[in-house]
XYZ file of C-alpha atoms in Angstrom:
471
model
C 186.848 109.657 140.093
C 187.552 108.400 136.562
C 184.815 105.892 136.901
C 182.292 108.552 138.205
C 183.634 110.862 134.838
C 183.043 107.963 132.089
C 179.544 107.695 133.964
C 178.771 111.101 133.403
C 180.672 110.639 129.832
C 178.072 108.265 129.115
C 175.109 109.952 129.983
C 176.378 112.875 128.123
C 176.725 110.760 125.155
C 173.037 110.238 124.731
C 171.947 113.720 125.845
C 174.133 114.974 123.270
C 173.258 112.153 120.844
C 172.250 112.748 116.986
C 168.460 111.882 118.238
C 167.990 113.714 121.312
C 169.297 117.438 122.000
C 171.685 117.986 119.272
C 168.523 116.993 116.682
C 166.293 119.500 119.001
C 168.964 122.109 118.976
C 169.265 122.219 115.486
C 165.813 121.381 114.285
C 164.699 124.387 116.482
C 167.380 126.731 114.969
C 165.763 125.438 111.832
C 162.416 126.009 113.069
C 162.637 129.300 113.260
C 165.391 130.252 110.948
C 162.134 129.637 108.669
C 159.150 130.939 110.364
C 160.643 134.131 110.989
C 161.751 134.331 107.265
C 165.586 134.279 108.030
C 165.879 136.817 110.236
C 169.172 136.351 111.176
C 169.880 137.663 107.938
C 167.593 140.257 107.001
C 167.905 142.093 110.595
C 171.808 141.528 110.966
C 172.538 145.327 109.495
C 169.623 146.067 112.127
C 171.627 144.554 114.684
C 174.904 145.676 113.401
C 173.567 149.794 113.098
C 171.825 149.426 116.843
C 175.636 147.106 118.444
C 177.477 150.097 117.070
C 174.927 152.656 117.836
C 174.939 152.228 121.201
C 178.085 151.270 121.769
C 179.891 153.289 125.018
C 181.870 152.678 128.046
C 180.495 155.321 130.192
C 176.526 154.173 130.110
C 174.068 155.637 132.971
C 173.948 153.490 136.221
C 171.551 150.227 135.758
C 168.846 149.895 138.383
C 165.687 149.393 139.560
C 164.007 149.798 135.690
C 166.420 148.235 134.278
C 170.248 148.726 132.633
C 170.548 150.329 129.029
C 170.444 148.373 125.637
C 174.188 148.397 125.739
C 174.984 147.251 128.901
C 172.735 144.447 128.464
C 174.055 143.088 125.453
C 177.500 143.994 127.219
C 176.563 141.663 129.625
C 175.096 139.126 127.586
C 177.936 139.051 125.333
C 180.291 138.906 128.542
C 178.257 135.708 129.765
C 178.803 134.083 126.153
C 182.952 134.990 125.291
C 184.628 133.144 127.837
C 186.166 129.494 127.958
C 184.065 128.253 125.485
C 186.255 130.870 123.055
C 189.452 129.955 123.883
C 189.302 126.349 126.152
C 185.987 124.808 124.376
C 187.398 125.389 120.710
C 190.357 124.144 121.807
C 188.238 121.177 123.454
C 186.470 120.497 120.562
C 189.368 120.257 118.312
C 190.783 117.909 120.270
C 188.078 115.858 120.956
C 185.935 116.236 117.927
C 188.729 116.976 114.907
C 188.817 120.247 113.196
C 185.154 119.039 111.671
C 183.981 119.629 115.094
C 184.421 123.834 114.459
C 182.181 123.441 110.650
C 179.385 121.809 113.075
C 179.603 124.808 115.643
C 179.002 126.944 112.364
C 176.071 125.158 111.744
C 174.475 125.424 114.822
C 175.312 129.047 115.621
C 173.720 130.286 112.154
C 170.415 128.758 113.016
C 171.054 129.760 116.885
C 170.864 133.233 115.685
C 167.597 132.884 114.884
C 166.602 130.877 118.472
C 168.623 133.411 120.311
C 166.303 136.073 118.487
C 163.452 134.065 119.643
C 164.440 133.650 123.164
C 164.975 137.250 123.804
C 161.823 138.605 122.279
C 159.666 136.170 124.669
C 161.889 137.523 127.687
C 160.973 141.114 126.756
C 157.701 140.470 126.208
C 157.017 138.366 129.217
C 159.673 140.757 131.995
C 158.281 141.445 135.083
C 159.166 143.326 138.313
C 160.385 141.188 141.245
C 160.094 141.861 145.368
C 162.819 144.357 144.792
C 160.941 146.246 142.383
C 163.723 145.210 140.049
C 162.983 144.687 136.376
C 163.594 141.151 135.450
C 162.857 138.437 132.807
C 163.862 134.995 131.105
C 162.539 131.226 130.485
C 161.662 130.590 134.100
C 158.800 134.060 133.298
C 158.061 132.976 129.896
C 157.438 129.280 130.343
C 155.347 130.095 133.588
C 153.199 132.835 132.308
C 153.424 131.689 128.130
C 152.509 128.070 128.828
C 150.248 128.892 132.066
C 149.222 126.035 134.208
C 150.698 123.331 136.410
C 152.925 122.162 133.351
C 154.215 125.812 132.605
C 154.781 126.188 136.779
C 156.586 122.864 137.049
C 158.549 123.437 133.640
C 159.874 126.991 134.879
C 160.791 125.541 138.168
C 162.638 122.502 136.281
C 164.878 125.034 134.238
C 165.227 127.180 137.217
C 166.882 125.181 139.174
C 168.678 123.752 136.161
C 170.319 126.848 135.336
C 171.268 127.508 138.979
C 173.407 124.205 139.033
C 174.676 124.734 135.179
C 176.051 128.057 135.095
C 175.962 129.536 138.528
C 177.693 126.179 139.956
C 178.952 123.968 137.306
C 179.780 126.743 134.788
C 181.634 128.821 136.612
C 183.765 126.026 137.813
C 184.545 125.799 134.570
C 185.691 129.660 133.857
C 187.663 129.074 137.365
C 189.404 125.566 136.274
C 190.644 127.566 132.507
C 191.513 131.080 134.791
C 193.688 129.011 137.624
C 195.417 126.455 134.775
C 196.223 129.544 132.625
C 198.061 131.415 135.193
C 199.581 127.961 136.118
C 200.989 127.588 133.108
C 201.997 131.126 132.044
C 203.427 132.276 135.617
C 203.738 129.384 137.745
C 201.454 130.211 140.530
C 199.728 127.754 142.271
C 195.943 127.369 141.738
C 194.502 127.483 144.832
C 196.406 131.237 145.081
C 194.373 131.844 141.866
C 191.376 129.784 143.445
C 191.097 132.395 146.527
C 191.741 135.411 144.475
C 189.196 135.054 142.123
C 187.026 134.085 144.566
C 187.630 137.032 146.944
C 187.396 139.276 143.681
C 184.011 137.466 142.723
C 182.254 138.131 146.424
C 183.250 141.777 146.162
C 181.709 142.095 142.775
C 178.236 140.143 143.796
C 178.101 141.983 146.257
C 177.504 145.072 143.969
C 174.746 143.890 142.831
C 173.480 144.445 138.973
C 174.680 148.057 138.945
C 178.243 146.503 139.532
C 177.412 143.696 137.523
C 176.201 146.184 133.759
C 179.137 148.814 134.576
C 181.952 145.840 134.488
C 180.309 143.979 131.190
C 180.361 147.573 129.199
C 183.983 148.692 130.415
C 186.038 144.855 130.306
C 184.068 143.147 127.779
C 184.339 145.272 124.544
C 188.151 146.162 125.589
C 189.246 142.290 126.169
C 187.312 141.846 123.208
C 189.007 144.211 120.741
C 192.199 143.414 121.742
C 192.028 140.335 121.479
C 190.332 139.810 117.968
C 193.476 142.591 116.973
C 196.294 140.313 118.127
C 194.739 137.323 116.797
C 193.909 139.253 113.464
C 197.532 140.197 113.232
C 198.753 136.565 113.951
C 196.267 134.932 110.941
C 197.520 137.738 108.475
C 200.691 136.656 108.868
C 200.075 133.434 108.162
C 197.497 134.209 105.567
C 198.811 131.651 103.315
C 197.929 128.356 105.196
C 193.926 129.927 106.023
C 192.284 128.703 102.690
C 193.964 125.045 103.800
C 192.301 125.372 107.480
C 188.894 126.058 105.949
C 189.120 123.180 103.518
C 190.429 121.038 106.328
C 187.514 121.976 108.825
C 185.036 121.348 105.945
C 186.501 118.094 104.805
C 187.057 116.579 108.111
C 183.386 117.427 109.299
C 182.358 114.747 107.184
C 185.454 112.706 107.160
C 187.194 113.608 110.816
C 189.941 110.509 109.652
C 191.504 113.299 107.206
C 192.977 115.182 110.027
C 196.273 114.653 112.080
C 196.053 111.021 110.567
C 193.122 109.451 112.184
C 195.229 110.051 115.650
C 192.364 111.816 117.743
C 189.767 108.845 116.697
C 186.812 111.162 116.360
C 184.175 109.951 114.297
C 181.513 112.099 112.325
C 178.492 111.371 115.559
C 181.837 113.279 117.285
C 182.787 115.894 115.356
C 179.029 116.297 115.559
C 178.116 116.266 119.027
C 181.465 118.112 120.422
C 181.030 120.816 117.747
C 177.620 121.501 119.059
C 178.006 120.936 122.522
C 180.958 123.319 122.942
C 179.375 125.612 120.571
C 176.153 125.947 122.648
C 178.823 126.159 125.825
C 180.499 129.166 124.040
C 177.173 131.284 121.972
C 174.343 129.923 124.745
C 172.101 129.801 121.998
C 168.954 128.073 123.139
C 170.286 127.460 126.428
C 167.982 130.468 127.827
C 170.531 132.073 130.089
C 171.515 135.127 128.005
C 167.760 136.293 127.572
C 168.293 137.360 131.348
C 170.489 140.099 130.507
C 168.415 141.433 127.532
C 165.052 141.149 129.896
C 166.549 144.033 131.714
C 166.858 146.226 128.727
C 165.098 149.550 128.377
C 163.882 149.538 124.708
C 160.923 150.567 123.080
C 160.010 147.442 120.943
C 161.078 143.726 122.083
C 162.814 143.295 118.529
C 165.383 146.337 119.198
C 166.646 144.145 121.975
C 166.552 141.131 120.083
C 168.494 142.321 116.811
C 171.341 142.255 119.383
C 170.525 138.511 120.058
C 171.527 137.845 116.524
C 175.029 140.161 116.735
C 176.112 138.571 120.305
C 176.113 134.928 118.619
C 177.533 136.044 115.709
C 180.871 138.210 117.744
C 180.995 135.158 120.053
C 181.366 132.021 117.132
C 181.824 134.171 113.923
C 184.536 136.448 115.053
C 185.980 135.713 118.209
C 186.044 131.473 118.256
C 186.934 131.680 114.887
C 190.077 133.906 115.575
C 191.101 131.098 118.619
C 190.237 128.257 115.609
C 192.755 129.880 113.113
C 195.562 130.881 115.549
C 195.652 127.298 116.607
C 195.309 125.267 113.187
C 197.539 127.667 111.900
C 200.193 127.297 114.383
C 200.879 123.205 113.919
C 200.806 122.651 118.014
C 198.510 120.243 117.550
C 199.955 117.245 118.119
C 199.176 113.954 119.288
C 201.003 111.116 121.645
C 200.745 107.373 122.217
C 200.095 106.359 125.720
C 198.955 102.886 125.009
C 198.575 100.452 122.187
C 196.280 102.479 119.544
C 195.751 105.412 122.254
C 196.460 108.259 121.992
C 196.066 111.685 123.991
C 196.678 115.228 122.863
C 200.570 116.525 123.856
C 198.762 119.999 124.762
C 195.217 120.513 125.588
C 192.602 123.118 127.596
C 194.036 126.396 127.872
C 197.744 125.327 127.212
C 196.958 124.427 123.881
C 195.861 128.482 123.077
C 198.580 129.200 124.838
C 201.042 127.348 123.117
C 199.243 128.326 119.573
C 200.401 131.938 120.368
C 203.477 131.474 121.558
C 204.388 129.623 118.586
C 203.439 133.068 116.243
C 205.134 136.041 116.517
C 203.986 136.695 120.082
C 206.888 134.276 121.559
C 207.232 133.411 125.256
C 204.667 136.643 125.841
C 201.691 134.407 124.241
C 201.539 132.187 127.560
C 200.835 135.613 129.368
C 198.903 137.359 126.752
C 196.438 134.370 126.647
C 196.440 134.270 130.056
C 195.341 137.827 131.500
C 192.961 137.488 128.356
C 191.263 134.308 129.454
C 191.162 135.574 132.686
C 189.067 138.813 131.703
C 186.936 136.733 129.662
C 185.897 134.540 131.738
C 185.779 136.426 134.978
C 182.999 138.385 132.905
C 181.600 135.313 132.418
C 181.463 134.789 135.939
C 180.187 137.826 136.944
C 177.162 137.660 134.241
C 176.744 133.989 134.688
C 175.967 134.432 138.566
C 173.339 137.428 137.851
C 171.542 134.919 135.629
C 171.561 132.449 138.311
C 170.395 135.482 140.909
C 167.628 136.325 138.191
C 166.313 132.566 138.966
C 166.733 132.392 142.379
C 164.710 135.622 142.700
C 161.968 133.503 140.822
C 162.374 130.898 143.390
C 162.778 132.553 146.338
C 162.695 136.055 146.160
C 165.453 138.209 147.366
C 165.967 135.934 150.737
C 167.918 133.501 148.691
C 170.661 136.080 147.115
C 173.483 135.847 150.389
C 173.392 131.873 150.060
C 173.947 131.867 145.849
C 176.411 134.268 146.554
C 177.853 131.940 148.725
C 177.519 128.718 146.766
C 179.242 130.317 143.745
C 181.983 131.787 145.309
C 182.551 128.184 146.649
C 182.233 126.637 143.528
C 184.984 128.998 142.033
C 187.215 128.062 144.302
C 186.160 124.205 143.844
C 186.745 124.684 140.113
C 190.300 126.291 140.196
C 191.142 122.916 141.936
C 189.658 120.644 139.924
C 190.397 117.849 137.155
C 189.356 119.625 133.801
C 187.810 116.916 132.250
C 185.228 116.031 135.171
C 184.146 119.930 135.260
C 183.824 120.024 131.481
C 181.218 116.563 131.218
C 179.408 117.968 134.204
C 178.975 121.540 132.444
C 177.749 119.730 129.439
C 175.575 117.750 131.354
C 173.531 120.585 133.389
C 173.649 122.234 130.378
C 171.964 119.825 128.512
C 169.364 119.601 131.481
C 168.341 123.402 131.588
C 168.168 123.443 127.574
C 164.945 121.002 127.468
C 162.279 122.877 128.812
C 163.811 126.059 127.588
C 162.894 124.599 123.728
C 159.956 122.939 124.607
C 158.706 126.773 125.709
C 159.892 128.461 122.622
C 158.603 126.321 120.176
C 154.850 126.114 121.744
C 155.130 130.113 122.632
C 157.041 130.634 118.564
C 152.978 132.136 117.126
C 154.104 135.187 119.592
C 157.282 135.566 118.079
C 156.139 135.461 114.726
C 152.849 137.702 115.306
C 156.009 140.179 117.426
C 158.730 140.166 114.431
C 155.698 140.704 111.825
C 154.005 143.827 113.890
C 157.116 145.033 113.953
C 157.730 144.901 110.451
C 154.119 146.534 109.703
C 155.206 149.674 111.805
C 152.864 148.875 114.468
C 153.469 150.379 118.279
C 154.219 147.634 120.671
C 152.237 147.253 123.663
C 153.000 144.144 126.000
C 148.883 143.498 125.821
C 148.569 142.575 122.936
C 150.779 139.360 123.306
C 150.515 138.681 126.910
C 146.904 136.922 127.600
């Protein structure tokens, strides 16, 4: 097994390289950070006025035509604050140095403006499956956008992609940080957790998208909150040390020697690559999987919908990674130990490393817990609105016949996951991950003259109709 994870190590190593999808990431970010004039900055009170706006627990039952604006940002926002929050900064840190968190900066500024992107071609291109079910993402707008045997081939590439990344892979991810966080904070074995949250998951799919919108607007802004309050409360008092963090996460992005004494061995290429990896594992930005939940949305103009783009990748890095970043630089846990001659591995890492962060503050003994039950909401969401985006492509594939097995497979795979060694399921997420990225880029940038001609119309005041941009 540790032969078969320095394989996959390896391969990840290129995919993530400096020339291949971290350079794509980023240079599309880039892309249209400038051909839509910056919109991540000039709609973010947009965003912020239509979040807050629509913000409620109690939203009408999603269905047939659709769930409310709410409930799918709810449950795109659910998808994207999960492990990647808590485990992947954590992750990151370790493996990467603090620089590693200034690179996840980077790339979720200019993901705001791919996210933005993504969504707008997923309105514009949603569709109405055997079910009579609105639905909508990459596998639609590469298809239909880019036309042709390439487009068809393309679509089926990510949509199988995204099945084995976040619907199999991912969530044995969220299930690996749930069943090692209960582990640690209550001592219960992780198969017990494995079968639980399993059980719990099967239910839940069961219910189908209604099910699926009503959890993400109830759990997700309440876990959320409370959260961002604790860990609010935990930085202020130790406001004194934050200037130090954010000079030490600046310096060490270019010079990842400057922290913990050289100890973790990162270099800049992996401060670099483990900053953007996790960060695309924790925002999805460019990945094309949260453009399923905003599909669904009821809205009258594509760019309503994808304001929210922009605010879900800004709550998930900006506010709620950020607030996991500072509890844990701030709380000196991080520590490293010799195993070998010139090797060394972290003392805590994963989920015990949050956990230990928080116990170390104010919250005492009760941080295990707290961090716990909070990881567990978090990425249980991210369960739940990981395997609708997986449904969403299966329906592409298959049509409704092919629901009861994914149900199947990923309550399988959440059991696999609680069981499993956290380092294998972490290089195999970032490798499917990497895989359903590609073709998801290559779409946006050759479909980007819609979004521009889209964000532009807008501006002008003029009425959208889906005509006028679908040929």
């Amino acid at each position: 097994m540790e032969k078969f994870t320095e394989l996959v190590r390896l391969l990840n190593s290129f995919i993530w390289g400096p020339y291949f999808l971290i350079a794509l990431l980023c240079g599309t970010g880039l892309y249209f950070t400038i051909k839509l004039k910056f919109v991540q900055i000039f709609k973010f009170k947009m965003g912020l006025r239509r979040l807050f706006g629509n913000f409620s627990l109690h939203g009408e039952k999603a269905g047939e035509h659709g769930m409310s604006s709410f409930q799918a940002v709810a449950t795109a926002i659910a998808a994207q604050v999960g492990t990647g929050n808590l485990v992947g900064a954590s992750t990151a840190l370790v493996m990467g140095g603090p620089g590693a968190i200034f690179w996840m900066w980077i790339a979720a500024f200019f993901g705001m403006a791919t996210n933005f992107a993504e969504i707008c071609l997923a309105q514009i291109y949603k569709t109405k499956d055997d079910s009579n079910h609105i639905i909508g993402g990459p596998a639609f707008y590469i298809s239909k956008g880019i036309g042709g045997k390439v487009g068809k081939i393309l679509a089926i590439f990510f949509a199988c992609a995204i099945i084995a990344a976040l619907g199999c892979m991912g969530n044995m991810v969220q299930a690996n940080s749930i069943s090692d966080g209960f582990s640690s904070a209550f001592n219960i074995p992780k198969w017990v957790t494995g079968a639980i949250l399993a059980l719990i998951c099967a239910v839940v799919f069961i219910g189908g998208i209604k099910s699926i919108a009503r959890i993400a607007e109830k759990i997700v802004p309440t876990m959320a909150i409370l959260y961002v309050i604790i860990g609010f409360i935990i930085i202020c008092y130790n406001l004194e040390q934050i200037p130090a963090i954010f000079s030490l996460i600046i310096e060490a992005a270019f010079n990842p020697a400057a922290a913990w004494g050289g100890a973790t061995g990162a270099t800049m290429a992996a401060a670099i690559r483990y900053g953007i990896a996790r960060g695309l594992f924790s925002n999805e930005a460019g990945m094309g999987s949260t453009p399923h939940a905003h599909a669904a949305a009821k809205v009258k103009h594509p760019v309503d919908q994808a304001v929210l783009g922009i605010m879900s990748v800004f709550v998930d890095t900006f506010i709620v990674l950020n607030i996991t970043v500072l509890v844990i630089l701030s709380s000196g846990v991080v520590a490293f130990k010799e195993v070998s001659a010139g090797k060394f591995e972290p003392v805590f890492k994963g989920i015990q490393l949050v956990q230990e962060a928080f116990s170390t503050h104010i919250l005492g003994s009760f941080g295990y817990s707290f961090v716990a039950v909070c990881l567990f909401f978090f990425a249980f969401t991210t369960i739940v609105g990981w395997y609708y985006f997986a449904e969403v492509n299966i329906r592409y594939l298959f049509g409704k016949k092919g629901i009861k097995f994914l149900q199947i497979l990923v309550v399988v795979f959440v059991f696999l996951g609680s069981l499993s060694k956290i380092d294998l399921v972490w290089e195999l997420a970032d490798l499917f991950n990497g895989l359903m990225v590609l073709p998801n880029l290559i779409a946006i940038l050759i479909l980007s003259p819609v979004v521009v001609k889209l964000l532009r119309d807008h501006n002008d005041g003029k009425k959208y109709d889906q005509r006028d941009y679908v040929k």
